[in-house]
């Protein structure tokens, strides 16, 4: 929470050395958003930071922000 994760960081950490297109990443982010009740417009949990990556913005237990 609070740190922007770039597309490259996600691709490297999740898929490692395997080639995965940005379209596949977008598809997985969309699936994650659906799983938590977000969509492209209502970004209450996973927010897109245009030109940078993604930001987890939901409150977490014990999070005082």
Coordinates of C-alpha atoms in Angstrom, one line a residue:
X1 CA 0.0 0.0 0.0
X2 CA 1.2 3.4 -0.9
X3 CA 4.0 2.3 -3.4
X4 CA 3.5 2.4 -7.1
X5 CA 4.5 -0.9 -8.7
X6 CA 5.5 -0.6 -12.3
X7 CA 4.4 -2.9 -15.1
X8 CA 8.0 -4.1 -15.5
X9 CA 8.2 -4.9 -11.8
X10 CA 5.0 -6.9 -12.0
X11 CA 6.1 -8.8 -15.1
X12 CA 9.5 -9.6 -13.5
X13 CA 8.2 -10.6 -10.1
X14 CA 5.2 -12.6 -11.3
X15 CA 6.4 -14.2 -14.5
X16 CA 10.2 -13.9 -14.2
X17 CA 12.1 -14.7 -17.4
X18 CA 9.0 -15.9 -19.3
X19 CA 7.8 -13.5 -22.0
X20 CA 4.4 -12.1 -21.2
X21 CA 2.8 -9.3 -23.1
X22 CA 1.4 -6.1 -21.5
X23 CA -2.0 -7.3 -22.8
X24 CA -1.7 -10.4 -20.6
X25 CA -0.8 -8.2 -17.6
X26 CA -3.7 -5.9 -18.2
X27 CA -6.0 -8.9 -18.4
X28 CA -4.7 -10.2 -15.0
X29 CA -5.0 -6.7 -13.4
X30 CA -8.6 -6.6 -14.7
X31 CA -9.3 -10.0 -13.2
X32 CA -7.8 -8.9 -9.8
X33 CA -10.0 -5.8 -9.9
X34 CA -13.1 -7.9 -10.6
X35 CA -12.2 -10.2 -7.7
X36 CA -12.2 -7.2 -5.3
X37 CA -15.2 -5.4 -6.8
X38 CA -13.2 -2.7 -8.7
X39 CA -13.3 -1.9 -12.3
X40 CA -11.6 0.6 -14.6
X41 CA -13.6 3.5 -13.3
X42 CA -14.1 2.6 -9.6
X43 CA -10.6 2.0 -8.5
X44 CA -11.1 1.6 -4.7
X45 CA -8.5 -1.1 -4.3
X46 CA -6.2 -1.1 -7.3
X47 CA -5.5 2.3 -8.9
X48 CA -3.8 2.8 -12.2
X49 CA -1.1 5.5 -12.0
X50 CA -1.0 6.5 -15.7
X51 CA 2.5 6.3 -17.2
X52 CA 3.9 4.6 -14.1
X53 CA 2.0 1.4 -13.0
X54 CA -0.4 0.4 -10.3
X55 CA -1.1 1.4 -6.7
X56 CA -2.8 -0.6 -4.0
X57 CA -5.0 1.9 -2.2
X58 CA -7.4 -0.1 0.0
X59 CA -7.2 0.1 3.7
X60 CA -5.6 -2.9 5.4
X61 CA -6.3 -4.1 8.9
X62 CA -4.3 -2.0 11.3
X63 CA -3.8 0.7 8.7
X64 CA -4.3 4.1 10.2
X65 CA -4.1 6.2 7.0

